[in-house]
Coordinates of C-alpha atoms and ligand atoms in Angstrom, one line a residue:
M1 CA 3.0 -48.2 207.4
T2 CA 4.4 -46.1 204.4
A3 CA 8.3 -45.0 203.4
V4 CA 8.7 -41.7 204.3
A5 CA 12.8 -41.6 204.5
T6 CA 15.5 -43.2 202.4
D7 CA 18.1 -42.8 204.3
L8 CA 17.3 -43.9 208.1
L9 CA 19.7 -45.6 210.3
P10 CA 18.2 -49.6 210.0
R11 CA 17.4 -49.5 213.3
V12 CA 14.9 -47.0 212.6
R13 CA 13.4 -48.1 209.6
D14 CA 13.2 -51.6 211.3
F15 CA 11.6 -49.5 214.6
I16 CA 8.8 -48.2 211.6
A17 CA 8.2 -50.7 209.9
G18 CA 5.4 -52.5 211.8
D19 CA 3.1 -51.1 213.8
R20 CA 4.2 -50.7 218.0
P21 CA 2.5 -52.1 221.1
M22 CA 2.9 -50.3 224.2
L23 CA 5.1 -51.4 227.5
I24 CA 3.0 -53.1 230.8
G25 CA 4.0 -55.4 233.3
G26 CA 7.3 -56.2 231.3
E27 CA 5.5 -57.1 227.8
W28 CA 4.4 -55.3 225.4
V29 CA 0.8 -55.3 224.8
W30 CA -1.5 -54.1 222.3
A31 CA -4.9 -52.1 223.6
E32 CA -7.4 -54.1 225.6
S33 CA -9.8 -52.6 222.5
G34 CA -7.7 -54.0 219.6
R35 CA -7.2 -50.3 218.8
T36 CA -4.1 -48.7 217.0
F37 CA -3.7 -44.6 215.6
E38 CA -1.4 -43.5 213.0
T39 CA 1.7 -41.2 213.5
I40 CA 2.4 -38.7 211.1
D41 CA 5.7 -37.4 209.5
P42 CA 4.5 -33.2 209.6
A43 CA 7.6 -32.5 206.7
T44 CA 5.2 -34.4 204.6
A45 CA 1.9 -35.1 206.2
R46 CA 2.0 -38.5 205.6
P47 CA 1.9 -41.4 208.2
I48 CA 4.9 -43.5 210.0
T49 CA 3.8 -46.2 211.5
S50 CA 1.0 -46.8 214.0
V51 CA 1.0 -47.4 217.4
A52 CA -1.3 -49.2 220.2
H53 CA -4.7 -47.1 221.5
G54 CA -4.2 -47.0 224.8
D55 CA -7.8 -45.8 226.6
A56 CA -9.1 -46.2 229.8
A57 CA -8.6 -50.5 230.2
D58 CA -5.1 -50.2 229.1
V59 CA -4.6 -47.4 231.9
D60 CA -6.4 -49.5 234.4
R61 CA -3.9 -52.5 233.8
A62 CA -0.6 -49.9 233.5
V63 CA -1.7 -48.8 237.5
R64 CA -2.1 -52.4 238.4
A65 CA 0.9 -52.9 237.1
A66 CA 2.4 -50.4 238.5
R67 CA 1.3 -50.8 242.4
Q68 CA 2.1 -54.1 242.0
A69 CA 5.7 -53.2 241.3
F70 CA 5.7 -50.9 243.7
D71 CA 3.8 -52.8 246.8
D72 CA 5.7 -56.0 246.4
G73 CA 8.1 -55.9 243.6
P74 CA 11.7 -56.1 243.7
W75 CA 11.8 -52.3 243.1
S76 CA 10.9 -51.9 246.6
R77 CA 13.0 -53.6 248.4
M78 CA 16.4 -52.7 245.8
K79 CA 18.7 -50.3 247.5
P80 CA 19.4 -46.9 246.3
N81 CA 22.8 -47.7 244.8
E82 CA 20.6 -50.7 242.7
R83 CA 18.4 -48.1 241.1
E84 CA 21.4 -46.0 240.5
R85 CA 22.7 -48.1 238.8
L86 CA 20.1 -49.4 236.5
I87 CA 19.2 -45.7 235.8
W88 CA 22.5 -44.6 235.1
R89 CA 22.7 -47.9 232.7
V90 CA 19.7 -46.2 230.5
G91 CA 21.9 -42.8 230.4
D92 CA 24.6 -45.3 229.0
L93 CA 22.4 -46.6 226.9
L94 CA 20.9 -43.6 225.3
T95 CA 24.2 -42.1 224.5
E96 CA 24.8 -45.1 222.8
R97 CA 21.3 -45.2 220.3
A98 CA 21.5 -41.5 220.3
A99 CA 21.9 -41.3 216.3
E100 CA 18.5 -43.8 216.2
F101 CA 16.7 -41.4 219.1
G102 CA 17.2 -38.2 217.1
Q103 CA 16.3 -39.8 213.7
L104 CA 13.1 -41.1 214.8
E105 CA 12.3 -38.0 216.8
A106 CA 12.9 -35.9 214.1
L107 CA 10.8 -38.0 211.5
D108 CA 8.4 -37.8 214.3
N109 CA 8.0 -34.3 215.5
G110 CA 9.8 -32.5 212.8
K111 CA 12.9 -30.9 214.9
A112 CA 16.1 -31.3 212.9
A113 CA 18.1 -34.4 213.3
T114 CA 20.8 -32.8 214.4
I115 CA 19.7 -31.2 217.3
A116 CA 17.0 -34.1 218.2
T117 CA 20.7 -36.4 218.9
A118 CA 22.9 -33.7 219.9
V119 CA 20.4 -31.5 222.3
D120 CA 17.5 -34.0 223.2
T121 CA 19.0 -37.1 223.0
A122 CA 21.7 -36.0 224.6
W123 CA 20.9 -33.8 227.4
S124 CA 17.6 -36.8 228.0
A125 CA 20.9 -38.8 229.1
D126 CA 22.8 -35.7 231.4
I127 CA 19.1 -36.0 233.3
F128 CA 19.4 -39.4 233.6
R129 CA 22.8 -39.3 234.7
Y130 CA 22.4 -36.8 237.6
N131 CA 19.6 -38.6 238.5
A132 CA 21.3 -41.8 239.0
G133 CA 24.1 -39.8 241.5
L134 CA 20.6 -38.2 243.7
A135 CA 19.1 -41.8 243.8
T136 CA 22.2 -42.4 246.9
K137 CA 21.3 -39.5 247.9
I138 CA 18.3 -38.8 249.1
T139 CA 18.4 -38.0 253.2
G140 CA 16.2 -37.2 255.7
S141 CA 17.0 -35.8 259.2
T142 CA 17.0 -36.3 263.0
V143 CA 15.3 -33.4 264.6
N144 CA 15.9 -32.0 268.2
V145 CA 12.5 -32.6 269.5
S146 CA 11.6 -30.8 273.0
M147 CA 7.5 -32.1 273.3
P148 CA 7.2 -29.9 276.3
F149 CA 3.8 -31.7 277.3
V150 CA 5.7 -34.8 278.5
P151 CA 8.1 -33.0 280.9
G152 CA 11.1 -35.8 281.9
G153 CA 10.2 -37.6 278.6
E154 CA 13.3 -38.5 276.6
F155 CA 13.1 -39.1 272.0
H156 CA 14.4 -40.2 268.7
A157 CA 12.7 -38.1 266.7
Y158 CA 13.9 -38.4 262.8
T159 CA 12.4 -38.2 259.1
L160 CA 12.1 -40.4 256.4
R161 CA 11.9 -39.2 252.1
E162 CA 9.8 -41.9 251.0
P163 CA 9.1 -42.3 247.3
V164 CA 5.4 -41.0 246.5
G165 CA 4.2 -44.8 245.4
V166 CA 2.6 -44.3 241.9
C167 CA 3.6 -41.9 239.4
G168 CA 1.3 -40.8 236.3
L169 CA 3.7 -39.0 233.8
I170 CA 2.1 -37.1 231.0
V171 CA 4.2 -35.5 228.7
P172 CA 3.5 -33.4 225.3
W173 CA 4.9 -34.1 221.8
N174 CA 7.5 -30.4 221.3
F175 CA 10.6 -32.0 223.2
P176 CA 8.6 -35.4 223.9
L177 CA 11.7 -37.6 224.9
L178 CA 13.5 -34.6 226.7
M179 CA 10.0 -34.0 228.7
A180 CA 10.1 -37.5 229.2
A181 CA 13.3 -38.0 231.0
F182 CA 12.7 -34.9 233.3
K183 CA 10.2 -36.8 234.7
L184 CA 10.8 -40.1 234.5
A185 CA 14.3 -40.0 235.4
P186 CA 14.1 -38.3 239.1
A187 CA 10.6 -40.3 239.9
L188 CA 12.6 -43.3 239.6
A189 CA 15.3 -41.9 241.3
A190 CA 13.4 -41.7 244.5
G191 CA 12.1 -45.0 244.2
N192 CA 8.3 -44.3 242.6
T193 CA 7.3 -46.7 239.6
V194 CA 5.5 -45.2 236.8
I195 CA 3.3 -44.9 234.0
L196 CA 4.1 -42.3 231.0
K197 CA 1.4 -41.5 228.4
P198 CA 3.7 -39.5 225.9
A199 CA 1.3 -37.1 223.9
E200 CA -0.8 -38.7 220.7
Q201 CA 1.5 -36.8 217.7
T202 CA 5.3 -37.8 219.2
P203 CA 4.5 -41.7 220.8
L204 CA 7.9 -43.3 218.4
T205 CA 10.9 -42.5 221.1
A206 CA 8.8 -43.2 224.2
L207 CA 8.5 -46.6 222.7
L208 CA 12.3 -46.7 222.0
L209 CA 12.8 -45.7 225.6
G210 CA 10.3 -48.4 226.7
E211 CA 12.9 -50.8 224.7
I212 CA 16.1 -49.6 226.6
F213 CA 14.4 -49.6 229.8
T214 CA 13.8 -53.3 229.1
E215 CA 17.5 -53.9 228.3
A216 CA 19.3 -51.9 231.4
G217 CA 17.6 -54.7 233.5
F218 CA 14.7 -52.6 234.9
P219 CA 12.4 -55.2 236.7
P220 CA 8.4 -55.6 235.3
G221 CA 5.8 -52.9 236.4
V222 CA 8.5 -50.4 237.2
V223 CA 7.9 -48.5 234.0
N224 CA 4.9 -48.8 231.8
I225 CA 4.4 -46.4 228.6
V226 CA 0.8 -46.6 227.0
T227 CA 0.6 -44.5 224.1
G228 CA -3.0 -42.8 223.8
Y229 CA -4.4 -39.3 223.0
G230 CA -5.7 -36.8 226.0
E231 CA -8.5 -39.3 227.5
A232 CA -5.5 -41.9 228.2
G233 CA -4.2 -38.9 229.8
A234 CA -7.7 -38.2 231.7
A235 CA -8.1 -41.9 233.1
L236 CA -4.6 -41.8 235.0
A237 CA -5.6 -38.5 236.1
A238 CA -8.7 -39.6 237.6
H239 CA -7.3 -42.8 238.6
E240 CA -7.5 -43.8 241.8
D241 CA -4.8 -45.7 242.7
V242 CA -2.3 -43.4 241.4
D243 CA -0.4 -41.3 244.1
K244 CA 0.8 -38.7 241.8
I245 CA 0.6 -36.7 238.4
A246 CA 3.1 -34.6 236.9
F247 CA 2.0 -33.3 233.7
T248 CA 3.9 -30.9 231.3
G249 CA 1.3 -29.4 228.4
S250 CA -0.9 -26.6 228.2
T251 CA -2.4 -25.4 230.6
E252 CA -5.8 -25.7 229.3
V253 CA -5.2 -29.7 230.1
G254 CA -3.1 -28.4 233.5
K255 CA -6.5 -26.9 235.2
K256 CA -8.5 -29.8 233.9
I257 CA -5.7 -32.6 235.2
V258 CA -6.5 -30.2 238.5
E259 CA -9.8 -30.7 238.2
A260 CA -9.0 -35.0 237.9
A261 CA -7.1 -35.5 240.4
K262 CA -9.4 -34.2 243.4
G263 CA -11.5 -37.2 243.2
N264 CA -8.0 -39.1 246.0
L265 CA -6.5 -35.9 246.3
K266 CA -2.7 -37.6 244.2
K267 CA -0.3 -34.6 244.5
V268 CA 0.3 -33.2 241.3
S269 CA 3.1 -31.1 239.4
L270 CA 2.7 -28.8 236.7
E271 CA 4.7 -27.4 233.6
L272 CA 2.6 -25.4 231.8
G273 CA 2.7 -22.7 228.9
G274 CA 4.1 -19.4 228.7
K275 CA 4.6 -15.8 227.6
S276 CA 8.2 -15.2 227.9
P277 CA 9.6 -11.7 227.4
N278 CA 13.1 -10.9 226.0
I279 CA 14.3 -7.9 227.0
V280 CA 17.1 -5.5 224.9
F281 CA 18.5 -2.7 226.6
A282 CA 20.3 -0.1 224.6
D283 CA 23.9 -1.1 226.2
A284 CA 23.3 -4.8 224.8
D285 CA 25.7 -6.2 222.8
F286 CA 24.3 -5.9 219.2
E287 CA 25.6 -9.0 217.9
K288 CA 25.1 -11.5 220.3
A289 CA 22.1 -10.3 221.5
V290 CA 20.3 -10.6 217.5
A291 CA 21.7 -14.2 217.9
G292 CA 20.1 -14.9 221.1
S293 CA 16.5 -13.2 220.2
V294 CA 16.1 -15.4 217.0
A295 CA 17.3 -18.2 218.9
A296 CA 15.1 -17.5 221.9
W297 CA 12.2 -17.7 219.9
M298 CA 12.8 -19.7 216.7
F299 CA 14.6 -22.4 218.7
N300 CA 12.3 -26.0 217.8
H301 CA 9.9 -23.3 216.0
G302 CA 9.1 -21.7 218.7
Q303 CA 7.1 -24.9 219.6
C304 CA 9.0 -24.4 222.9
C305 CA 7.1 -23.6 226.2
V306 CA 9.6 -20.9 227.3
A307 CA 10.0 -19.4 223.9
G308 CA 11.2 -15.2 224.0
T309 CA 8.4 -14.3 222.0
R310 CA 7.5 -10.9 223.3
L311 CA 10.7 -9.2 222.6
Y312 CA 10.9 -5.7 223.9
V313 CA 13.7 -3.5 222.6
E314 CA 14.7 0.1 224.2
R315 CA 13.7 2.5 221.9
P316 CA 17.0 4.3 221.2
I317 CA 18.1 0.9 219.1
F318 CA 14.1 -0.7 218.1
D319 CA 14.7 0.0 214.7
D320 CA 17.7 -1.3 213.7
F321 CA 17.3 -3.9 216.1
T322 CA 14.8 -5.4 215.2
A323 CA 15.2 -5.2 211.8
A324 CA 18.2 -7.2 212.2
V325 CA 16.5 -9.9 213.9
A326 CA 14.2 -10.1 210.7
E327 CA 17.1 -10.2 208.5
A328 CA 18.4 -13.2 211.0
A329 CA 15.3 -15.1 210.7
S330 CA 14.9 -14.7 207.5
Q331 CA 17.6 -16.8 206.6
A332 CA 17.0 -19.5 208.2
K333 CA 17.4 -23.1 205.9
I334 CA 13.6 -24.3 206.5
G335 CA 13.2 -28.3 205.9
P336 CA 12.3 -31.8 206.9
G337 CA 14.6 -32.5 210.3
L338 CA 15.9 -34.9 208.1
D339 CA 18.0 -32.7 205.4
P340 CA 21.3 -31.8 208.0
A341 CA 21.0 -28.9 207.2
T342 CA 17.7 -27.8 208.4
E343 CA 17.3 -25.3 210.4
L344 CA 14.0 -24.6 210.7
G345 CA 11.6 -27.5 210.2
P346 CA 7.3 -28.1 210.1
L347 CA 5.1 -27.5 212.8
V348 CA 4.2 -30.9 214.7
S349 CA 1.0 -31.1 213.0
Q350 CA -2.2 -29.9 211.1
E351 CA -3.9 -28.6 214.2
Q352 CA -1.1 -26.9 215.4
F353 CA -0.3 -25.6 211.6
D354 CA -4.2 -24.4 211.6
R355 CA -3.4 -22.6 215.0
V356 CA 0.1 -20.3 214.2
S357 CA -1.5 -19.5 210.9
G358 CA -5.1 -18.3 212.6
Y359 CA -2.0 -16.1 215.1
L360 CA -0.6 -15.0 212.1
S361 CA -4.1 -13.5 210.5
A362 CA -4.7 -12.3 213.7
G363 CA -1.9 -10.3 214.4
L364 CA -2.0 -8.3 210.4
A365 CA -6.0 -7.9 211.2
D366 CA -5.3 -6.3 214.1
G367 CA -2.4 -3.8 212.1
A368 CA 0.8 -5.8 213.1
R369 CA 3.2 -5.5 210.3
A370 CA 5.4 -8.3 209.5
L371 CA 8.9 -6.9 209.1
T372 CA 9.4 -10.4 207.7
G373 CA 7.4 -14.1 207.5
G374 CA 3.5 -13.9 208.2
K375 CA 2.6 -16.9 205.5
R376 CA 3.4 -20.6 205.2
W377 CA 6.7 -21.7 203.7
G378 CA 5.8 -24.4 200.5
D379 CA 2.8 -26.3 199.7
E380 CA 3.5 -29.4 201.5
G381 CA 4.1 -30.3 205.5
F382 CA 3.2 -27.6 208.3
F383 CA 5.8 -25.4 207.3
I384 CA 5.4 -21.4 208.5
E385 CA 7.6 -19.0 207.2
P386 CA 9.7 -17.4 210.6
T387 CA 7.8 -13.9 211.2
V388 CA 8.3 -11.0 213.1
F389 CA 5.9 -8.7 214.4
V390 CA 6.1 -4.5 214.8
D391 CA 3.7 -2.0 215.1
V392 CA 1.7 -4.3 218.2
E393 CA 0.1 -2.8 221.1
P394 CA -0.4 -5.1 224.1
S395 CA -3.8 -6.1 224.1
F396 CA -3.3 -8.0 220.5
S397 CA -3.8 -12.2 220.9
I398 CA -0.6 -12.3 219.6
V399 CA 1.2 -9.8 222.0
Q400 CA -1.3 -12.0 224.9
E401 CA -1.4 -15.5 223.9
E402 CA 0.8 -18.2 223.6
I403 CA 1.0 -19.2 219.2
F404 CA 4.0 -21.8 219.9
G405 CA 5.4 -21.2 216.8
P406 CA 7.4 -18.7 214.3
V407 CA 6.3 -16.1 215.7
V408 CA 8.1 -13.0 217.8
A409 CA 5.6 -9.8 218.5
A410 CA 8.6 -6.9 219.1
L411 CA 7.2 -3.7 221.4
P412 CA 10.0 -0.5 222.2
F413 CA 10.7 0.5 226.4
D414 CA 11.9 3.6 227.4
A415 CA 14.5 3.8 229.8
D416 CA 12.6 6.4 232.4
T417 CA 9.3 3.6 232.6
G418 CA 11.0 0.8 232.5
V419 CA 9.8 -2.6 231.1
A420 CA 9.0 -4.7 234.6
A421 CA 5.3 -3.8 233.9
A422 CA 4.8 -4.7 230.4
A423 CA 6.8 -8.0 230.8
N424 CA 5.2 -9.2 233.7
D425 CA 2.0 -7.9 231.8
S426 CA 0.9 -12.0 231.5
I427 CA -1.2 -14.5 232.7
Y428 CA 2.2 -16.5 232.5
G429 CA 5.4 -16.8 234.5
L430 CA 8.0 -19.5 233.2
A431 CA 10.5 -17.4 231.5
A432 CA 12.5 -14.0 230.8
G433 CA 16.0 -12.5 229.1
I434 CA 17.3 -9.8 229.9
W435 CA 20.7 -8.2 227.7
T436 CA 22.6 -5.5 228.3
Q437 CA 26.4 -5.0 229.7
D438 CA 24.9 -2.9 232.9
L439 CA 25.9 -5.9 235.9
S440 CA 23.5 -4.0 238.1
K441 CA 20.9 -3.3 235.7
A442 CA 20.6 -6.8 235.0
H443 CA 20.5 -8.1 238.6
K444 CA 17.8 -5.5 239.2
T445 CA 15.6 -7.0 236.0
A446 CA 15.6 -10.0 237.1
R447 CA 14.2 -9.5 240.6
Q448 CA 11.6 -7.6 239.3
I449 CA 10.7 -9.5 237.1
K450 CA 7.8 -12.6 237.6
A451 CA 8.7 -16.1 236.0
G452 CA 10.8 -18.9 237.6
S453 CA 14.0 -19.0 235.5
V454 CA 15.7 -15.6 234.3
W455 CA 18.4 -15.8 231.2
V456 CA 20.9 -12.8 231.3
N457 CA 23.1 -12.3 228.6
Q458 CA 22.0 -15.8 226.7
Y459 CA 18.4 -17.9 226.2
N460 CA 17.1 -21.1 227.0
G461 CA 19.8 -20.8 229.8
F462 CA 18.8 -24.5 230.8
D463 CA 21.1 -27.2 233.3
T464 CA 20.2 -30.1 234.4
A465 CA 21.4 -28.9 238.2
M466 CA 19.0 -25.4 237.8
P467 CA 15.7 -25.8 239.0
F468 CA 12.8 -25.1 236.3
G469 CA 9.0 -24.3 236.6
G470 CA 7.0 -21.3 236.5
Y471 CA 5.3 -18.6 238.7
K472 CA 1.7 -17.8 237.9
Q473 CA -0.3 -20.1 235.6
S474 CA 3.5 -21.2 234.0
G475 CA 2.7 -24.1 236.8
W476 CA 2.9 -25.5 240.2
G477 CA 6.7 -26.9 241.6
R478 CA 9.8 -27.5 239.9
E479 CA 11.3 -30.0 238.0
L480 CA 15.1 -30.6 237.5
G481 CA 17.7 -30.3 240.4
G482 CA 17.8 -31.6 243.8
A483 CA 14.1 -30.0 243.9
A484 CA 12.8 -32.7 241.0
I485 CA 13.1 -35.3 243.8
D486 CA 10.7 -33.4 245.8
L487 CA 8.0 -33.6 243.4
Y488 CA 8.1 -37.1 243.3
T489 CA 9.0 -38.4 247.5
Q490 CA 7.0 -37.5 250.6
T491 CA 8.2 -36.9 254.2
K492 CA 7.6 -38.9 256.8
A493 CA 8.1 -37.8 260.6
V494 CA 9.0 -40.6 263.6
N495 CA 9.0 -39.7 267.1
V496 CA 10.5 -42.4 269.0
A497 CA 9.7 -42.7 272.8
L498 CA 12.8 -43.8 274.4
Ligands
NAD1 P1 -1.6 -30.6 225.1 O1 -1.9 -30.2 227.0 O2 -2.8 -30.4 224.7 O3 -1.4 -32.0 225.9 C1 -0.5 -32.4 227.1 C2 -0.2 -33.9 226.8 O4 -1.5 -34.0 228.0 C3 -0.7 -34.9 225.7 O5 -0.1 -36.4 226.0 C4 -2.4 -34.7 225.9 O6 -2.5 -36.2 225.2 C5 -2.4 -34.9 227.1 N1 -3.9 -34.8 227.5 C6 -5.0 -33.6 226.5 N2 -5.8 -33.7 227.1 C7 -5.5 -34.4 228.6 C8 -6.8 -33.9 229.6 N3 -7.8 -34.3 229.7 N4 -6.0 -35.2 230.5 C9 -4.8 -35.5 230.9 N5 -4.2 -35.8 229.6 C10 -4.8 -34.6 228.5 O7 -0.3 -29.9 224.9 P2 0.2 -30.1 223.8 O8 -0.4 -29.3 222.4 O9 0.8 -31.1 223.3 O10 1.6 -29.2 224.1 C11 2.7 -27.6 224.0 C12 1.7 -27.1 225.4 O11 2.5 -27.5 226.9 C13 2.0 -25.7 225.6 O12 1.3 -24.5 226.3 C14 3.6 -25.6 226.0 O13 3.5 -24.5 226.8 C15 3.1 -26.6 227.1 N6 4.7 -27.1 227.4 C16 5.5 -26.5 228.7 C17 6.6 -26.6 229.4 C18 6.8 -26.9 230.9 O14 7.9 -27.6 231.0 N7 6.6 -26.0 230.9 C19 7.3 -27.6 228.5 C20 7.0 -27.8 227.0 C21 5.6 -28.2 226.7

């Protein structure tokens, strides 16, 4: 372990003081291979600590533990209100220890600790509480059947909503704790047992969350956490005794999950990539739209699946608006996540830094003009200057492909030709922003956009109660809200001849 920061909370310092094992069957264990791997502080490119390097053998162990807990363990006999109390307790413990989670996330991911505490951790706690409430509200229905081939028969027919079984949850590095909460909370509320596979870049908050599940009193094997690389995720996706995979990550890996899942036709839900349009009409509230449009692509350093990275601005205000966006972006305070003043932290890894740098070069080579940014910031860590590109063509890679960095491409549009066709010109359909003071224009445009979430006069208008997911190649299924319970339950039809 290398010392990375001096002002860490004592519990965070203790947590990274030694290598971290993973959670299988209620025990903290090492990989069967004995291997570990380092997790890196992206602000310095130095190691924070090492974690167990789980692979297919460890995934198999975790699946067996989850299977036993589902089939034979106390979990399957617990009443909904007992599950409710345990899940609620996770929310409370997350709230009590929010500063710890915030610091650890900042260290591992690079995001500002203030945001990791106030947004990632607080929202995760809210998601656990919301789903705790849903545990007691999962219902089937009675069905008034006709049974025309059984004249004179009498029947009592009803449906049961039952858990799917053993669920593999695979999450990315951009919101490590939050993406885990999106999946864990409804999966557990519905009565499933789980194996969580955090991203290799950011395994630490998942392991700290494992401590919370143990402290809350979850029976052994209900929540298992296997740290590892893509091979561990692939083993989970292909495992014959896993009933469902819930995946958040790239569209490319999402397609591999679908392929791997076909062996036992396990259920699959996918939250994948995006290249979301953010549309500003000339009648928008200029100041609000500038601030919101900057946040749309710069929040989390652009490492958001929903990032509004295609900025469509109505032509009469295009030059003024993009200049104001560039000016506001250039003011962002860049620094390490542990600095309370930081607004824009480093990208998560060397790989991500190289990838985003490649898009900056490609944009400039294609002929785009950077109003601000366009290069690395500083000479240590994985920092990129926030970058606003204009003079772009729809065919440029910076307009078509997900960059996952603080980079936006701005394009003008004309009122008479409209904007919907351009906004929908993407393989993705995750989210969109619309800025206008004309109510009718807002609602009409919202209907025209092919995306799972549309936010009007705001961006990132998420709420725990609102379903979230993608159109087109942005995914299958909806997380959050009551919709998430559908992902983790299956319906049984029972028909009784009386
Ligand atoms: P990624 O697809 O490379 O990795 C995601 C997870 O999948 C990691 O845990 C990784 O270890 C695992 N994995 C890698 N190869 C695998 C395989 N063959 N089989 C099974 N698991 C495998 O994605 P990333 O780079 O970590 O995250 C960025 C991507 O996630 C972006 O494309 C982003 O848009 C997407 N994302 C989507 C949402 C959403 O809700 N739609 C939210 C956050 C991130």
